PDB file of C-alpha atoms in Angstrom:
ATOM      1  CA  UNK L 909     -27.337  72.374  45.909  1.00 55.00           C
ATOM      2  CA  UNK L 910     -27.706  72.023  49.664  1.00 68.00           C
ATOM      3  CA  UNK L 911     -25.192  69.798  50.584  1.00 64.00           C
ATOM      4  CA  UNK L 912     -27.323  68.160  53.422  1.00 86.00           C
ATOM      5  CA  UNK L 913     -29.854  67.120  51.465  1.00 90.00           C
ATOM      6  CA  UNK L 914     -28.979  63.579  51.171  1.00 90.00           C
ATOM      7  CA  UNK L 915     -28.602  63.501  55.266  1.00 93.00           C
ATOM      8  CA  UNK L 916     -32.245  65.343  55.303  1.00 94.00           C
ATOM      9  CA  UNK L 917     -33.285  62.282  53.058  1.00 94.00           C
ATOM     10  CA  UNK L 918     -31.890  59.794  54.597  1.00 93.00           C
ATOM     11  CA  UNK L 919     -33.656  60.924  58.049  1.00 95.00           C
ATOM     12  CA  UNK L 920     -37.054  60.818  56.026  1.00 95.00           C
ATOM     13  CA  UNK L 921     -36.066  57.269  54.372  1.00 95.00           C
ATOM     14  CA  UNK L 922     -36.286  56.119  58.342  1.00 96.00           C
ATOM     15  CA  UNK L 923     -39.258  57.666  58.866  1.00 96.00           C
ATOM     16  CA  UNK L 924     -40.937  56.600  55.776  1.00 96.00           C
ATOM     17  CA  UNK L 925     -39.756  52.559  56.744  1.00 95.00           C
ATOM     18  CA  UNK L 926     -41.644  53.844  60.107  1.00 97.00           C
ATOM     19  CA  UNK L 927     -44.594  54.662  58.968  1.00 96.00           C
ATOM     20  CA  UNK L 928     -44.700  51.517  56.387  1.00 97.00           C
ATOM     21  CA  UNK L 929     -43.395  49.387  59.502  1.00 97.00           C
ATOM     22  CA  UNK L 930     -46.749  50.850  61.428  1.00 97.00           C
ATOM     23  CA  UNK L 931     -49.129  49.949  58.215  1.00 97.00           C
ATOM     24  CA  UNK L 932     -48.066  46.272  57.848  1.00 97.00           C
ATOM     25  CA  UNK L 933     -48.189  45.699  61.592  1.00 97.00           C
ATOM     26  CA  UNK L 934     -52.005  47.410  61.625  1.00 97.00           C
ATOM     27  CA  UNK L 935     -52.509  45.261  58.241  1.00 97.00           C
ATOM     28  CA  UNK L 936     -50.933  42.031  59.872  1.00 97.00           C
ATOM     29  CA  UNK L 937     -53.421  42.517  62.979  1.00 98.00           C
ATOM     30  CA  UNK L 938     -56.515  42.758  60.857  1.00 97.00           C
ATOM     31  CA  UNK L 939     -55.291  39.833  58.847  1.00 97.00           C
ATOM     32  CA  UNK L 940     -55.109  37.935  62.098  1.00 98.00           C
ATOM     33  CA  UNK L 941     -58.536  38.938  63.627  1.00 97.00           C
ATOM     34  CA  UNK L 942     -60.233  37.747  60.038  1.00 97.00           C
ATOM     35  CA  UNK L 943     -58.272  34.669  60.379  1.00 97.00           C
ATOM     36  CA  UNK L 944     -59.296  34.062  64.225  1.00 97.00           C
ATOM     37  CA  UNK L 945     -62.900  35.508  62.930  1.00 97.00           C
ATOM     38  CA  UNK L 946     -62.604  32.701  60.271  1.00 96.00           C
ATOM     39  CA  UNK L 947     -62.354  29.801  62.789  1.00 96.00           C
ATOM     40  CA  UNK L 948     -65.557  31.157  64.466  1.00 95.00           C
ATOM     41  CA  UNK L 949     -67.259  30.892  61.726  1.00 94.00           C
ATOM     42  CA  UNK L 950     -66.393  27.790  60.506  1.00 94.00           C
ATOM     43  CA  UNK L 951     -67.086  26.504  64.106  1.00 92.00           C
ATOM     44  CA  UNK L 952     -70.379  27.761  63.979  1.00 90.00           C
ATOM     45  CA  UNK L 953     -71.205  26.764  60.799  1.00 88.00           C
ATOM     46  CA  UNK L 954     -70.715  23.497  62.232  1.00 88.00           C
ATOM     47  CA  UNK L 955     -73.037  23.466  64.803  1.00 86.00           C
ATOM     48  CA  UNK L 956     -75.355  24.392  62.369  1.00 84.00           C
ATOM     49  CA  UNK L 957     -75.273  21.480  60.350  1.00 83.00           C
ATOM     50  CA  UNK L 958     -75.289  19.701  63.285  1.00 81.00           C
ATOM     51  CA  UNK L 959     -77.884  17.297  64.315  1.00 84.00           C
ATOM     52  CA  UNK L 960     -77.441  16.956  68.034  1.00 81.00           C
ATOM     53  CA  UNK L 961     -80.461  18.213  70.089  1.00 82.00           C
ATOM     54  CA  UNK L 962     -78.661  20.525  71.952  1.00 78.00           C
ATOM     55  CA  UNK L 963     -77.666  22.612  68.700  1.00 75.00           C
ATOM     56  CA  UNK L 964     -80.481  21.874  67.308  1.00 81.00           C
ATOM     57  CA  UNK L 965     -82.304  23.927  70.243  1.00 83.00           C
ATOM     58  CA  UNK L 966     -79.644  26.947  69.623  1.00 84.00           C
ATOM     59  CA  UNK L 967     -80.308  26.907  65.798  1.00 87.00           C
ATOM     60  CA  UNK L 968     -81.770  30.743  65.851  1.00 89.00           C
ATOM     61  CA  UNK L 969     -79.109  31.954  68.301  1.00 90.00           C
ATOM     62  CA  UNK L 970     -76.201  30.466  65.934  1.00 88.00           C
ATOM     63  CA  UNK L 971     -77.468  31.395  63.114  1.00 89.00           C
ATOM     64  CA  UNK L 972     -78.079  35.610  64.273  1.00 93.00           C
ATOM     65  CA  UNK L 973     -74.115  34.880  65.680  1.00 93.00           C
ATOM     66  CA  UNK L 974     -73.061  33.401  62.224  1.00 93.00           C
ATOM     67  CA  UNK L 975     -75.141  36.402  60.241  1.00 95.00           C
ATOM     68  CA  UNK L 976     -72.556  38.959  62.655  1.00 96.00           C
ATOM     69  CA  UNK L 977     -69.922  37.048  61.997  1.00 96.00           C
ATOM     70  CA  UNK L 978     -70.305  37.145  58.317  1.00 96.00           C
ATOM     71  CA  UNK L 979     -70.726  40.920  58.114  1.00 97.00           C
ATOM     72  CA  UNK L 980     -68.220  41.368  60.549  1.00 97.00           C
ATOM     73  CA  UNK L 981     -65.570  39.351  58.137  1.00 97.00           C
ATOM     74  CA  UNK L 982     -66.948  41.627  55.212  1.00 97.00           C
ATOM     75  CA  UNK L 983     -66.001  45.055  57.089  1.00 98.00           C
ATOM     76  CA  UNK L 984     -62.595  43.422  57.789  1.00 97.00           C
ATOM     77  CA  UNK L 985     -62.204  41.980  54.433  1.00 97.00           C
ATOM     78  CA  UNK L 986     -62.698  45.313  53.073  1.00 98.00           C
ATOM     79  CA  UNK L 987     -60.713  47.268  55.851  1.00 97.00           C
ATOM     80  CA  UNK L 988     -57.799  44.465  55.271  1.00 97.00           C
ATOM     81  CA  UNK L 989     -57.789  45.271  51.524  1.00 98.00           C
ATOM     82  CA  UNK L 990     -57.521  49.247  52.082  1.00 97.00           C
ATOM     83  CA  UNK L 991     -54.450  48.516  54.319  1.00 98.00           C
ATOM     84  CA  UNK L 992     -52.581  46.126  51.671  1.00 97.00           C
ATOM     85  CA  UNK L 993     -53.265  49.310  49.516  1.00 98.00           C
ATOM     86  CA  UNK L 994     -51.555  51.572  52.146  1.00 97.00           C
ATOM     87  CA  UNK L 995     -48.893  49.313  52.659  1.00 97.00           C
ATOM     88  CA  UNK L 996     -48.036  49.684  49.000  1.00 97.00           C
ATOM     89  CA  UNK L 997     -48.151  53.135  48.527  1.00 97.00           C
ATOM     90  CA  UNK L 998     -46.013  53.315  51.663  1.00 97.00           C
ATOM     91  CA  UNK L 999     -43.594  50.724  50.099  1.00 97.00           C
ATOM     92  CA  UNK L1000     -43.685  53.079  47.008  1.00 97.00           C
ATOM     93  CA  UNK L1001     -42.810  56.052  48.784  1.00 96.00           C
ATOM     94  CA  UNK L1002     -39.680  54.749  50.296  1.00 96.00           C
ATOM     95  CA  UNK L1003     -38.731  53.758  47.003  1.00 96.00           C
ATOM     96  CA  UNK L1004     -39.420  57.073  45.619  1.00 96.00           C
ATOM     97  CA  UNK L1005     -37.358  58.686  48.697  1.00 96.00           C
ATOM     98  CA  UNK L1006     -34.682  56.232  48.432  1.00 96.00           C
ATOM     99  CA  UNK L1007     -33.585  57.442  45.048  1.00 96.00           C
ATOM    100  CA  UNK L1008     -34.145  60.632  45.743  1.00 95.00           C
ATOM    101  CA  UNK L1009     -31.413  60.566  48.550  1.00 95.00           C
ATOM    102  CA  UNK L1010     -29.222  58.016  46.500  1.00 95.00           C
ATOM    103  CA  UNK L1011     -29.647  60.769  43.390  1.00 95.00           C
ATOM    104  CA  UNK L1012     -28.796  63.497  46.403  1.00 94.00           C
ATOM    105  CA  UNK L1013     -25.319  61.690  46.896  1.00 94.00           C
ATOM    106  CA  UNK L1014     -23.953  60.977  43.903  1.00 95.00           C
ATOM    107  CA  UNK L1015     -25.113  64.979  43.434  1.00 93.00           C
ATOM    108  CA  UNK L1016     -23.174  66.076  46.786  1.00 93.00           C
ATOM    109  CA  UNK L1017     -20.303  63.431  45.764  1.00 94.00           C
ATOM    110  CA  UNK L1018     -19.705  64.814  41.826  1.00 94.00           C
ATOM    111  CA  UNK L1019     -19.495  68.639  43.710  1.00 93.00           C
ATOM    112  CA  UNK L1020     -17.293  67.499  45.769  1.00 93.00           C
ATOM    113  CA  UNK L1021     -15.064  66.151  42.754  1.00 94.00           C
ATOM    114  CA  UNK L1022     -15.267  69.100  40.801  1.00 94.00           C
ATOM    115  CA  UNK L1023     -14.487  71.294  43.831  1.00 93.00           C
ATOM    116  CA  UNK L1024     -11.329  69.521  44.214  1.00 93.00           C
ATOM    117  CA  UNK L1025     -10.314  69.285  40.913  1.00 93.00           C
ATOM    118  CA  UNK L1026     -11.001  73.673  40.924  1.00 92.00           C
ATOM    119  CA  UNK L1027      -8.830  73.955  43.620  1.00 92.00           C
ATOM    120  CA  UNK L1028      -6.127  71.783  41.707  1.00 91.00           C
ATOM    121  CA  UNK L1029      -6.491  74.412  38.656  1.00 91.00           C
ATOM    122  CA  UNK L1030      -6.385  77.592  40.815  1.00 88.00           C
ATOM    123  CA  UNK L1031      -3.508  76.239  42.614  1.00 88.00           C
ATOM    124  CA  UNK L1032      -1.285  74.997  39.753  1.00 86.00           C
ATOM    125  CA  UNK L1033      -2.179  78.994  37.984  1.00 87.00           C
ATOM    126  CA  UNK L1034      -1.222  80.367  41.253  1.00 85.00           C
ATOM    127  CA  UNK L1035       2.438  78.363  41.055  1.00 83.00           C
ATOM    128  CA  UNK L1036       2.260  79.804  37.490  1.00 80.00           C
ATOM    129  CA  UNK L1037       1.665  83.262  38.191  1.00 74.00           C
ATOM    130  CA  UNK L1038       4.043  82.820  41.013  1.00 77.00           C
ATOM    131  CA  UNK L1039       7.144  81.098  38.364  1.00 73.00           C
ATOM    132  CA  UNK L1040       6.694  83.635  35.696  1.00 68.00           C
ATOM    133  CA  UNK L1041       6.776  86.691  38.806  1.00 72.00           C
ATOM    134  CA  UNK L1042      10.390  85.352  39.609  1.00 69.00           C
ATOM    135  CA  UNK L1043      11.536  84.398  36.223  1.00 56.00           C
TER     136      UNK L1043
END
């Protein structure tokens, strides 16, 4: 067993909580946008129920802005739910990598304990082969 694994792990455990760090900060901006994108709309929907003359006159233009709007929150709605999907996989992975290095300890720690207790035997035979040389 390579007795740095569990410190080779543990660097990788801080990379993976990098890399998941990085997908729910890319997933927390696209949530935002849709959210912002969401006002706008709403807003414009507005003015398209509205019956003031001025709107009334813009009717086309704010209805071509709501249409992009609307397909605009569709490619985000569907880009948002592909990073909530990446965020769990990353979550998963750190798991996965967690135990792994957690496993790699208690691995490096029981070698450790049955080195020492080796060393106990061969040096209690050696004061035995030593005892029965002089007696």
């Amino acid at each position: 067993m390579d007795p740095h694994k569990s410190k080779k792990l543990s660097r990788l455990v801080k990379v993976q909580g990098h890399i998941q760090q990085m997908a729910e900060n890319e997933l927390a901006i696209t949530t935002r946008e849709r959210n912002e994108l969401s006002e706008k709309i709403e807003t414009l929907s507005g003015y398209l129920n509205s019956l003031d003359p001025l709107h009334q006159q813009m009717l086309k233009h704010y209805a071509v802005r709501h249409d992009r709007l609307k397909s605009r929150d569709v490619r985000l709605e569907a880009i948002e739910k592909a990073q909530e999907q990446q965020v769990l996989k990353e979550t998963k992975k750190g798991e996965r990598l967690e135990e792994k290095r957690d496993a790699a300890r208690q691995d490096e720690q029981r070698e450790r304990e049955d080195n020492s207790i080796y060393e106990l035997i061969d040096l209690h035979m050696a004061l035995k082969d030593t005892s029965l040389q002089q007696g």
